Coordinates of C-alpha atoms in Angstrom, one line a residue:
Chain A
X286 CA 1.1 -12.4 -15.6
X287 CA 2.7 -13.3 -12.2
X288 CA 0.4 -10.8 -10.4
X289 CA -2.7 -12.3 -12.1
X290 CA -1.7 -15.8 -11.2
X291 CA -1.0 -14.8 -7.6
X292 CA -4.2 -12.9 -7.3
X293 CA -6.3 -15.6 -8.7
X294 CA -4.7 -18.3 -6.5
X295 CA -5.3 -16.1 -3.5
X296 CA -8.9 -15.4 -4.1
X297 CA -10.1 -18.5 -5.9
X298 CA -11.5 -20.2 -2.8
X299 CA -13.9 -17.4 -1.9
X300 CA -14.9 -17.1 -5.5
X301 CA -15.8 -20.8 -5.8
X302 CA -17.7 -20.5 -2.5
X303 CA -19.9 -17.7 -3.9
X304 CA -20.5 -19.8 -7.1
X305 CA -21.4 -22.9 -5.1
X306 CA -23.7 -21.1 -2.8
X307 CA -25.5 -19.5 -5.7
X308 CA -25.6 -22.8 -7.6
X309 CA -27.0 -24.5 -4.5
X310 CA -29.9 -21.9 -4.4
X311 CA -30.6 -22.5 -8.1
X312 CA -30.6 -26.2 -7.6
X313 CA -33.0 -25.8 -4.7
X314 CA -35.4 -23.6 -6.6
X315 CA -35.3 -25.8 -9.7
X316 CA -36.0 -28.9 -7.6
X317 CA -39.4 -27.2 -6.9
X318 CA -40.2 -26.8 -10.6
X319 CA -41.8 -30.2 -11.1
X320 CA -44.3 -29.4 -8.3
X321 CA -45.0 -26.0 -9.9
X322 CA -45.6 -27.6 -13.2
X323 CA -47.9 -30.3 -12.0
X324 CA -50.0 -28.4 -9.5
X325 CA -52.5 -25.6 -9.8
X326 CA -50.1 -23.1 -8.2
X327 CA -50.1 -20.8 -11.2
X328 CA -53.8 -20.3 -10.9
X329 CA -53.5 -19.7 -7.1
X330 CA -50.8 -17.1 -7.6
X331 CA -52.7 -15.3 -10.3
X332 CA -55.8 -15.2 -8.0
X333 CA -53.8 -13.8 -5.1
X334 CA -51.9 -11.2 -7.2
X335 CA -55.0 -9.9 -8.8
X336 CA -55.8 -8.3 -5.4
X337 CA -52.6 -6.1 -5.6
X338 CA -52.7 -2.5 -7.0
X339 CA -51.3 -2.2 -10.5
X340 CA -48.5 0.2 -9.5
X341 CA -47.2 -2.2 -6.9
X342 CA -47.3 -5.1 -9.4
X343 CA -45.3 -3.1 -11.9
X344 CA -42.8 -2.0 -9.2
X345 CA -42.0 -5.6 -8.4
X346 CA -42.1 -6.8 -11.9
X347 CA -45.3 -8.8 -11.4
X348 CA -47.4 -7.0 -13.9
X349 CA -46.6 -9.5 -16.6
X350 CA -47.0 -12.5 -14.4
X351 CA -44.5 -15.3 -14.6
X352 CA -45.8 -18.6 -16.1
X353 CA -44.4 -21.0 -13.5
X354 CA -45.2 -23.9 -15.7
X355 CA -42.8 -22.7 -18.3
X356 CA -39.3 -23.8 -17.3
X357 CA -37.5 -20.9 -18.9
X358 CA -39.8 -18.3 -17.3
X359 CA -39.6 -20.0 -14.0
X360 CA -35.8 -20.2 -14.3
X361 CA -35.5 -16.5 -15.3
X362 CA -37.7 -15.6 -12.3
X363 CA -35.5 -17.6 -9.9
X364 CA -32.2 -16.3 -11.4
X365 CA -33.4 -12.7 -10.8
X366 CA -32.5 -13.2 -7.2
X367 CA -29.2 -14.9 -7.9
X368 CA -28.5 -12.0 -10.2
X369 CA -28.8 -9.7 -7.1
X370 CA -26.3 -11.8 -5.2
X371 CA -23.9 -11.7 -8.2
X372 CA -24.4 -8.0 -8.4
X373 CA -23.3 -7.6 -4.8
X374 CA -20.4 -10.0 -5.3
X375 CA -19.3 -8.1 -8.4
X376 CA -19.3 -4.8 -6.4
X377 CA -17.3 -6.4 -3.5
X378 CA -14.7 -7.8 -6.0
X379 CA -14.4 -4.5 -7.7
X380 CA -14.1 -2.4 -4.5
X381 CA -11.6 -4.8 -3.0
X382 CA -9.5 -5.1 -6.2
X383 CA -7.2 -2.2 -5.6
X384 CA -8.2 -1.2 -2.1
X385 CA -7.5 -4.4 -0.3
X386 CA -3.8 -4.0 -0.9
X387 CA -3.9 -0.7 1.0
X388 CA -6.3 -2.0 3.7
X389 CA -4.0 -5.0 4.4
X390 CA -0.8 -3.0 3.9
X391 CA 0.4 -5.5 1.3
X392 CA 0.8 -2.7 -1.2
X393 CA 4.1 -2.0 0.5
X394 CA 5.3 -5.4 -0.8
X395 CA 3.7 -5.1 -4.3
X396 CA 4.7 -1.6 -5.1
X397 CA 8.3 -2.1 -3.9
X398 CA 8.7 -4.5 -6.8
X399 CA 9.5 -3.2 -10.3
X400 CA 6.0 -2.7 -11.4
X401 CA 4.3 0.5 -12.6
X402 CA 1.0 1.6 -11.2
X403 CA -0.9 1.1 -14.5
X404 CA 0.3 -2.5 -14.5
X405 CA -1.1 -3.0 -11.0
X406 CA -4.4 -1.6 -12.1
X407 CA -4.5 -3.7 -15.3
X408 CA -3.6 -7.0 -13.5
X409 CA -6.0 -6.4 -10.7
X410 CA -8.7 -5.6 -13.2
X411 CA -8.0 -8.8 -15.2
X412 CA -7.6 -11.1 -12.3
X413 CA -10.8 -10.0 -10.6
X414 CA -12.7 -9.9 -13.9
X415 CA -11.5 -13.4 -14.4
X416 CA -12.7 -14.5 -10.9
X417 CA -16.1 -13.0 -11.6
X418 CA -16.3 -14.6 -15.0
X419 CA -15.4 -18.0 -13.5
X420 CA -18.0 -17.7 -10.7
X421 CA -20.8 -16.8 -13.1
X422 CA -19.7 -19.5 -15.5
X423 CA -19.9 -22.2 -12.8
X424 CA -23.3 -21.0 -11.8
X425 CA -24.3 -21.1 -15.5
X426 CA -23.1 -24.7 -15.8
X427 CA -24.9 -25.8 -12.7
X428 CA -28.1 -24.0 -14.0
X429 CA -27.9 -25.8 -17.3
X430 CA -27.3 -29.2 -15.7
X431 CA -30.1 -28.8 -13.2
X432 CA -32.5 -27.4 -15.8
X433 CA -31.8 -30.4 -18.1
X434 CA -32.5 -32.7 -15.2
X435 CA -35.9 -31.1 -14.4
X436 CA -36.8 -30.1 -18.0
X437 CA -40.3 -31.3 -19.2
X438 CA -39.9 -34.0 -21.8
X439 CA -41.6 -31.9 -24.5
X440 CA -39.3 -28.8 -24.0
X441 CA -36.7 -28.5 -26.6
X442 CA -33.2 -28.9 -25.1
X443 CA -31.4 -26.6 -27.5
X444 CA -34.0 -23.8 -26.9
X445 CA -33.5 -24.3 -23.1
X446 CA -29.7 -24.1 -23.3
X447 CA -29.8 -21.1 -25.7
X448 CA -32.3 -19.4 -23.3
X449 CA -30.1 -20.0 -20.3
X450 CA -27.1 -18.7 -22.3
X451 CA -28.9 -15.5 -23.1
X452 CA -29.9 -15.0 -19.4
X453 CA -26.4 -15.5 -18.3
X454 CA -25.1 -13.1 -20.9
X455 CA -27.4 -10.6 -19.3
X456 CA -26.0 -11.5 -15.9
X457 CA -22.5 -11.0 -17.1
X458 CA -23.5 -7.5 -18.4
X459 CA -25.0 -6.5 -15.1
X460 CA -22.2 -8.0 -13.0
X461 CA -19.4 -6.3 -15.0
X462 CA -21.2 -3.0 -14.8
X463 CA -21.3 -3.3 -11.0
X464 CA -17.8 -4.6 -11.0
X465 CA -16.5 -1.6 -13.0
X466 CA -18.3 0.8 -10.6
X467 CA -16.7 -1.0 -7.7
X468 CA -13.3 -0.9 -9.4
X469 CA -13.6 2.8 -9.8
X470 CA -14.5 3.2 -6.1
X471 CA -11.5 1.1 -5.3
X472 CA -9.3 3.7 -6.8
X473 CA -10.8 6.6 -4.8
X474 CA -11.9 5.2 -1.5
X475 CA -9.8 5.4 1.7
X476 CA -8.6 2.1 3.1
X477 CA -10.5 2.7 6.3
X478 CA -14.0 2.2 4.8
X479 CA -15.9 -1.1 5.1
X480 CA -16.0 -2.5 1.6
X481 CA -18.7 -5.1 2.1
X482 CA -21.2 -2.6 3.7
X483 CA -20.5 -0.1 0.9
X484 CA -21.0 -2.8 -1.7
X485 CA -24.3 -3.9 -0.2
X486 CA -25.4 -0.2 0.2
X487 CA -24.6 0.7 -3.3
X488 CA -26.3 -2.3 -4.8
X489 CA -29.6 -1.9 -2.8
X490 CA -29.6 1.8 -3.4
X491 CA -29.5 1.2 -7.2
X492 CA -32.0 -1.6 -6.8
X493 CA -34.5 0.6 -5.1
X494 CA -33.9 3.3 -7.7
X495 CA -34.8 0.7 -10.2
X496 CA -38.0 -0.2 -8.4
X497 CA -39.0 3.4 -8.2
X498 CA -38.3 3.9 -11.9
X499 CA -40.9 1.3 -12.7
X500 CA -43.6 3.0 -10.6
X501 CA -44.4 5.7 -13.2
X502 CA -43.5 6.2 -16.8
X503 CA -42.0 9.7 -16.1
X504 CA -39.5 8.1 -13.8
X505 CA -38.2 5.7 -16.3
X506 CA -35.0 7.6 -16.8
X507 CA -34.0 6.6 -13.3
X508 CA -33.6 3.1 -14.6
X509 CA -30.3 4.2 -16.0
X510 CA -29.0 4.5 -12.4
X511 CA -29.8 0.9 -11.7
X512 CA -27.5 -1.6 -13.6
X513 CA -29.5 -4.4 -12.1
X514 CA -32.5 -3.3 -14.2
X515 CA -30.6 -3.1 -17.5
X516 CA -31.1 -6.7 -18.2
X517 CA -33.7 -8.3 -16.0
X518 CA -33.7 -12.1 -16.7
X519 CA -37.5 -12.1 -17.1
X520 CA -37.5 -9.2 -19.5
X521 CA -34.7 -10.8 -21.4
X522 CA -36.6 -14.1 -21.8
X523 CA -39.7 -12.2 -23.0
X524 CA -38.5 -9.2 -24.9
X525 CA -34.8 -9.6 -25.6
X526 CA -32.0 -7.0 -25.1
X527 CA -32.7 -3.3 -24.8
X528 CA -30.1 -1.5 -26.8
X529 CA -30.1 1.7 -24.8
X530 CA -29.2 -0.1 -21.6
X531 CA -26.5 -2.2 -23.3
X532 CA -25.0 1.1 -24.5
X533 CA -25.3 2.6 -21.0
X534 CA -23.6 -0.4 -19.5
X535 CA -20.7 -0.2 -21.9
X536 CA -20.3 3.6 -21.4
X537 CA -20.2 3.0 -17.6
X538 CA -17.6 0.3 -17.9
X539 CA -15.4 2.3 -20.2
X540 CA -15.6 5.5 -18.2
X541 CA -15.1 4.0 -14.8
X542 CA -12.2 1.8 -15.8
X543 CA -10.5 4.6 -17.6
X544 CA -11.0 6.9 -14.6
X545 CA -9.6 4.2 -12.3
X546 CA -6.3 4.0 -14.3
X547 CA -6.1 7.8 -14.3
X548 CA -6.8 8.2 -10.5
X549 CA -4.7 5.4 -9.3
X550 CA -1.7 6.7 -11.2
X551 CA -2.0 10.0 -9.4
X552 CA -3.0 9.0 -5.9
X553 CA -0.9 8.8 -2.8
X554 CA -1.0 5.3 -1.4
X555 CA -2.2 4.9 2.2
X556 CA -0.2 2.4 4.2
Chain B
X157 CA 26.8 10.2 -9.3
X158 CA 24.8 10.0 -6.0
X159 CA 22.9 6.9 -5.1
X160 CA 20.2 9.1 -3.6
X161 CA 19.8 12.8 -4.2
X162 CA 16.9 14.9 -3.1
X163 CA 16.3 18.6 -3.9
X164 CA 14.0 20.5 -1.6
X165 CA 11.8 17.4 -1.4
X166 CA 8.6 18.4 0.4
X167 CA 5.5 16.4 1.2
X168 CA 2.4 17.8 2.9
X169 CA -0.6 15.6 3.7
X170 CA -3.2 18.2 3.2
X171 CA -2.2 20.8 5.8
X172 CA -0.2 18.4 7.8
X173 CA 3.6 18.4 7.5
X174 CA 5.4 15.3 6.2
X175 CA 8.8 16.5 5.1
X176 CA 10.0 20.0 4.3
X177 CA 12.8 20.9 1.9
X178 CA 14.8 17.8 2.4
X179 CA 18.1 17.9 0.6
X180 CA 20.1 14.7 0.8
X181 CA 23.1 13.4 -1.0
X182 CA 23.9 9.8 -0.4
X183 CA 27.1 8.6 -2.0
X184 CA 27.4 5.4 -3.9
X185 CA 28.8 2.6 -1.8
X186 CA 28.1 4.1 1.6
X187 CA 25.9 3.1 4.4
X188 CA 23.8 6.1 5.2
X189 CA 21.7 6.3 8.4
X190 CA 18.6 8.3 8.8
X191 CA 17.4 8.9 12.3
X192 CA 14.9 11.0 14.1
X193 CA 12.1 10.9 16.6
X194 CA 8.7 9.3 15.8
X195 CA 6.7 11.4 13.4
X196 CA 9.8 13.3 12.3
X197 CA 9.2 12.2 8.6
X198 CA 11.5 9.2 8.2
X199 CA 8.8 7.0 6.7
X200 CA 7.4 9.8 4.6
X201 CA 10.9 10.3 3.0
X202 CA 11.2 6.6 2.2
X203 CA 7.7 6.4 0.8
X204 CA 8.3 9.4 -1.3
X205 CA 11.6 8.0 -2.6
X206 CA 9.8 4.8 -3.6
X207 CA 6.8 6.7 -5.1
X208 CA 4.2 5.4 -2.7
X209 CA 3.3 9.0 -2.3
X210 CA 4.0 12.0 -4.5
X211 CA 6.1 15.0 -3.5
X212 CA 4.2 18.2 -2.9
X213 CA 7.2 20.1 -4.3
X214 CA 10.8 19.4 -5.0
X215 CA 12.1 16.1 -6.3
X216 CA 14.7 13.4 -6.1
X217 CA 16.8 11.0 -7.9
X218 CA 18.0 7.5 -7.3
X219 CA 21.1 6.6 -9.3
X220 CA 20.2 9.5 -11.6
X221 CA 16.6 8.3 -12.2
X222 CA 13.7 10.5 -11.2
X223 CA 11.8 9.1 -8.2
X224 CA 8.4 9.9 -9.7
X225 CA 8.8 9.2 -13.4
X226 CA 11.3 6.3 -13.3
X227 CA 10.0 4.5 -10.2
X228 CA 9.7 1.2 -12.0
X229 CA 13.2 1.3 -13.3
X230 CA 14.5 2.4 -9.8
X231 CA 12.9 -0.7 -8.2
X232 CA 14.7 -3.0 -10.7
X233 CA 17.9 -2.2 -8.7
X234 CA 16.4 -1.3 -5.3
X235 CA 15.5 -3.6 -2.4
X236 CA 13.1 -2.4 0.3
X237 CA 12.4 -3.6 3.8
X238 CA 9.5 -1.8 5.5
X239 CA 9.5 -1.3 9.2
X240 CA 6.2 -3.2 9.7
X241 CA 5.9 -6.3 7.6
X242 CA 2.4 -6.7 6.3
X243 CA 2.8 -9.3 3.6
X244 CA -0.1 -11.5 2.5
X245 CA -1.0 -13.3 5.8
X246 CA -2.6 -16.4 4.3
X247 CA 0.1 -17.0 1.8
X248 CA 3.0 -19.5 2.5
X249 CA 6.5 -18.0 2.9
X250 CA 7.7 -20.1 0.0
X251 CA 5.0 -18.6 -2.3
X252 CA 5.8 -15.0 -1.2
X253 CA 9.5 -15.5 -2.0
X254 CA 8.7 -17.1 -5.3
X255 CA 6.3 -14.2 -6.1
X256 CA 9.1 -11.7 -5.2
X257 CA 11.5 -13.6 -7.3
X258 CA 9.2 -13.5 -10.3
X259 CA 9.6 -9.7 -10.4
X260 CA 13.4 -9.6 -10.2
X261 CA 15.2 -10.2 -13.5
X262 CA 18.6 -11.0 -11.9
X263 CA 17.3 -13.4 -9.3
X264 CA 17.8 -17.2 -9.5
X265 CA 16.7 -20.3 -7.6
X266 CA 20.2 -20.7 -6.4
X267 CA 20.3 -17.2 -4.9
X268 CA 17.0 -17.7 -3.2
X269 CA 18.1 -21.0 -1.8
X270 CA 21.2 -19.3 -0.4
X271 CA 19.2 -16.5 1.2
X272 CA 16.8 -18.9 2.8
X273 CA 19.7 -20.8 4.2
X274 CA 21.6 -17.7 5.4
X275 CA 18.5 -16.2 7.1
X276 CA 17.2 -19.5 8.4
X277 CA 13.7 -19.0 6.9
X278 CA 10.9 -21.5 7.5
X279 CA 9.2 -21.8 4.1
X280 CA 6.3 -24.0 5.2
X281 CA 4.5 -21.5 7.3
X282 CA 2.0 -18.9 6.4
X283 CA 3.1 -15.2 6.8
X284 CA 0.4 -14.7 9.5
X285 CA 2.0 -17.4 11.6
X286 CA 5.4 -15.8 11.8
X287 CA 6.8 -13.7 14.5
X288 CA 7.9 -10.1 13.7
X289 CA 11.5 -11.3 13.5
X290 CA 10.7 -14.1 11.1
X291 CA 8.6 -11.8 9.0
X292 CA 11.5 -9.4 8.9
X293 CA 13.8 -12.2 7.6
X294 CA 11.3 -12.9 4.7
X295 CA 11.3 -9.2 3.9
X296 CA 15.1 -9.1 3.9
X297 CA 15.3 -12.1 1.6
X298 CA 12.9 -10.6 -0.9
X299 CA 14.7 -7.3 -0.8
X300 CA 18.1 -9.0 -1.4
X301 CA 16.8 -11.0 -4.4
X302 CA 18.1 -9.8 -7.7
X303 CA 21.3 -8.3 -6.3
X304 CA 20.1 -4.8 -5.7
X305 CA 22.5 -1.8 -6.0
X306 CA 20.6 0.0 -3.3
X307 CA 18.9 -1.2 -0.2
X308 CA 16.4 0.9 1.6
X309 CA 15.7 -0.4 5.0
X310 CA 13.2 0.9 7.6
X311 CA 14.2 -0.3 11.0
X312 CA 15.8 -3.4 9.6
X313 CA 17.0 -5.0 12.9
X314 CA 13.8 -4.5 15.0
X315 CA 12.5 -7.9 16.0
X316 CA 15.6 -9.8 15.0
X317 CA 17.4 -11.8 17.7
X318 CA 21.0 -10.9 18.4
X319 CA 22.4 -13.7 16.2
X320 CA 20.2 -12.7 13.3
X321 CA 21.1 -9.0 13.8
X322 CA 24.8 -10.0 13.5
X323 CA 24.0 -11.9 10.3
X324 CA 22.1 -8.8 9.0
X325 CA 25.0 -6.5 9.8
X326 CA 27.4 -8.9 8.0
X327 CA 25.2 -9.0 5.0
X328 CA 25.1 -5.2 4.9
X329 CA 28.9 -4.8 5.4
X330 CA 29.4 -7.4 2.6
X331 CA 27.1 -5.4 0.3
X332 CA 29.0 -2.2 1.2
X333 CA 32.2 -3.9 0.3
X334 CA 30.8 -4.8 -3.1
X335 CA 30.2 -1.1 -3.7
X336 CA 26.4 -1.2 -3.0
X337 CA 24.6 1.5 -1.2
X338 CA 22.5 1.1 1.9
X339 CA 20.0 3.7 3.2
X340 CA 18.7 2.8 6.6
X341 CA 16.3 4.4 8.9
X342 CA 16.6 3.4 12.5
X343 CA 15.9 4.2 16.1
X344 CA 18.8 2.0 17.2
X345 CA 21.6 4.5 17.7
X346 CA 24.1 1.8 18.4
X347 CA 23.2 0.0 15.2
X348 CA 23.5 3.3 13.3
X349 CA 26.8 4.1 15.0
X350 CA 28.3 0.7 14.2
X351 CA 27.2 0.5 10.6
X352 CA 26.9 3.9 9.0
X353 CA 29.4 6.1 7.3
X354 CA 27.2 9.1 7.6
X355 CA 23.9 9.9 9.3
X356 CA 21.3 12.5 8.6
X357 CA 19.0 13.6 11.5
X358 CA 15.5 14.6 10.7
X359 CA 13.3 16.5 13.0
X360 CA 9.9 18.0 12.4
X361 CA 10.2 17.1 8.8
X362 CA 13.5 18.9 8.2
X363 CA 17.0 17.6 8.0
X364 CA 18.7 19.3 10.9
X365 CA 22.2 17.8 10.6
X366 CA 24.2 15.4 8.6
X367 CA 27.1 13.8 10.5
X368 CA 30.2 12.1 9.1
X369 CA 30.6 9.5 11.8
X370 CA 34.4 8.9 11.2
X371 CA 35.2 12.5 11.5
X372 CA 32.9 12.8 14.5
X373 CA 34.6 9.9 16.3
X374 CA 37.9 11.7 16.1
X375 CA 36.3 14.7 17.8
X376 CA 34.9 12.7 20.7
X377 CA 36.1 13.7 24.2
X378 CA 34.7 12.8 27.6
X379 CA 31.4 13.5 29.3
X380 CA 32.0 14.7 32.8
X381 CA 29.3 15.0 35.4
X382 CA 30.1 16.4 38.8
X383 CA 28.5 17.7 41.9
X384 CA 30.4 19.9 44.3
X385 CA 31.3 23.3 45.5
X386 CA 33.2 24.4 42.4
X387 CA 33.2 27.8 40.8
X388 CA 31.2 28.0 37.6
X389 CA 34.0 30.0 35.9
X390 CA 36.3 27.0 36.4
X391 CA 33.9 24.7 34.7
X392 CA 33.3 27.2 31.9
X393 CA 37.0 27.4 31.4
X394 CA 37.4 23.6 30.8
X395 CA 34.1 22.7 29.1
X396 CA 33.9 22.4 25.3
X397 CA 30.2 22.1 25.5
X398 CA 28.1 22.5 28.6
X399 CA 25.2 20.1 28.7
X400 CA 23.9 20.9 32.2
X401 CA 24.7 23.7 34.6
X402 CA 22.8 24.0 37.8
X403 CA 23.8 25.1 41.3
X404 CA 26.8 22.8 42.2
X405 CA 25.8 20.3 39.5
X406 CA 27.5 20.3 36.1
X407 CA 27.5 18.1 33.0
X408 CA 29.8 19.0 30.1
X409 CA 31.9 17.7 27.2
X410 CA 35.7 18.0 27.7
X411 CA 38.3 17.2 25.0
X412 CA 41.4 18.3 26.9
X413 CA 43.9 16.7 29.2
X414 CA 42.0 14.8 31.9
X415 CA 44.9 14.9 34.3
X416 CA 44.9 18.7 34.2
X417 CA 41.2 18.8 34.9
X418 CA 41.4 16.4 37.9
X419 CA 44.3 18.5 39.4
X420 CA 42.2 21.7 38.9
X421 CA 39.3 20.4 40.9
X422 CA 41.3 18.6 43.5
X423 CA 41.4 21.6 45.8
X424 CA 37.5 21.9 45.9
X425 CA 35.0 19.8 47.7
X426 CA 33.6 17.2 45.2
X427 CA 30.4 15.3 46.2
X428 CA 30.1 13.1 43.1
X429 CA 32.1 12.7 39.9
X430 CA 31.6 10.5 36.8
X431 CA 33.8 10.6 33.7
X432 CA 33.1 8.5 30.6
X433 CA 34.0 8.5 27.0
X434 CA 31.6 10.4 24.7
X435 CA 29.7 8.2 22.3
X436 CA 27.3 8.6 19.4
X437 CA 24.3 8.4 21.6
X438 CA 25.3 11.7 23.2
X439 CA 25.4 13.3 19.8
X440 CA 22.1 11.9 18.6
X441 CA 20.2 12.2 21.8
X442 CA 20.4 16.0 21.8
X443 CA 18.3 16.0 18.6
X444 CA 15.7 13.7 20.2
X445 CA 15.6 15.7 23.3
X446 CA 14.8 18.9 21.7
X447 CA 17.9 21.1 21.6
X448 CA 19.2 19.8 18.3
X449 CA 18.1 22.7 16.1

């Protein structure tokens, strides 16, 4: 427990910063919602998008056009981008979880204490998973608050909150999938690599694979390589959860975390 | 029972040599020095003992516990001070020491308070703000928490001011008097000579010699360096160990009667003569300089 407390205290500031920046973006977008609802923007957007080829529309998830006058759909569309930022953050947290101790050389302090390697892995896993949970939770709270503020009077409050809850459960799934991939990398990467650039690289590679997977039906299997596409907020709002991706996410998490324990227990630490 | 025992302990980093067939036996209650040139394998040995890295072959025991399988138990009674202190830079010293204390079952607030006082540690600074010497003091304090039976120190005195070095040596001697074991790696030959009971010398990954310093001290003679027109045979007759022999220039170890030697060379023309007591540096330096094997 002492390691978890220490880790959380050490990283809580950057975690809160991420949460506040993302929340700020959501507040900004939601502040635009009343003008969306009251103008003819929906019609304008539809007109413009009709000019795009169908394949391109599918690739960017625009084939089933968002109803910007519907607060839940507008919110889900906005959160899609926040979900990307959270995905990158989850990867950074995961990759840094074990590796940062070697990068900074602090492992020489930690592992000189009476603590076994599995405990280091477990406590790093829990502390960083907690930081991720907390960040998303804060963003979720801000989202609920700002959505209540801008909600049309006739929109049911309970439905709105339950809808946001569902979207954030999806974000949790995507975030923890990326986090576990990052955590696995943390156990195998050498300390000399740049963790932020690797995180961004991996995320956008998977994102592009996800985009490609939507271009043709035959490529749909590629979607399994893109955790971001497992639970797209817009899809979740419209169609609910897709069981196959839920299972895929759980399998990735279990395998990567189990592998991290195994590898970290056998590796030579680099100081 | 040995405090540290290694059996053919070997570590390769891929194809690169770390340590090769290291066999050490450090007795309980002794201060054991470990010296060698840079890159000889000192840190590799320490990191293998503490399970930061795994042996390629061979093994070792610390107080009869296996260095690989019982590493956690070993660290319950082992304190470690690394040569370079890379503790959490943005964390306050107080929090680092509290964190270290939280791992040690036998530590107490009272013990921590005494160590802070003894080592004159400033608690209200962040680790990144400290000088090397002050970082070292924090590292020493955390290593001493919980009354360890064994201390493993990598260059413990580097960066410490003379007063703090004296305090450190007093702490180490006090621990030795309590029957605790100290294993220290150092480049400071004077420090090793003053503190240690025995010293192992590592070179190119292998232990090339282990010296009992007390026994060695009794063997010490004089180092004589002279220039002059003196027959080589005469020098060879007196020298116990010739260090340098060039035309009219000799350096050698001599353990015999100095009066006899002076009289023997008095009838020759001597250009320069220096005679001094042999010291530990003379013993160690030959290993650093390349003729130790």
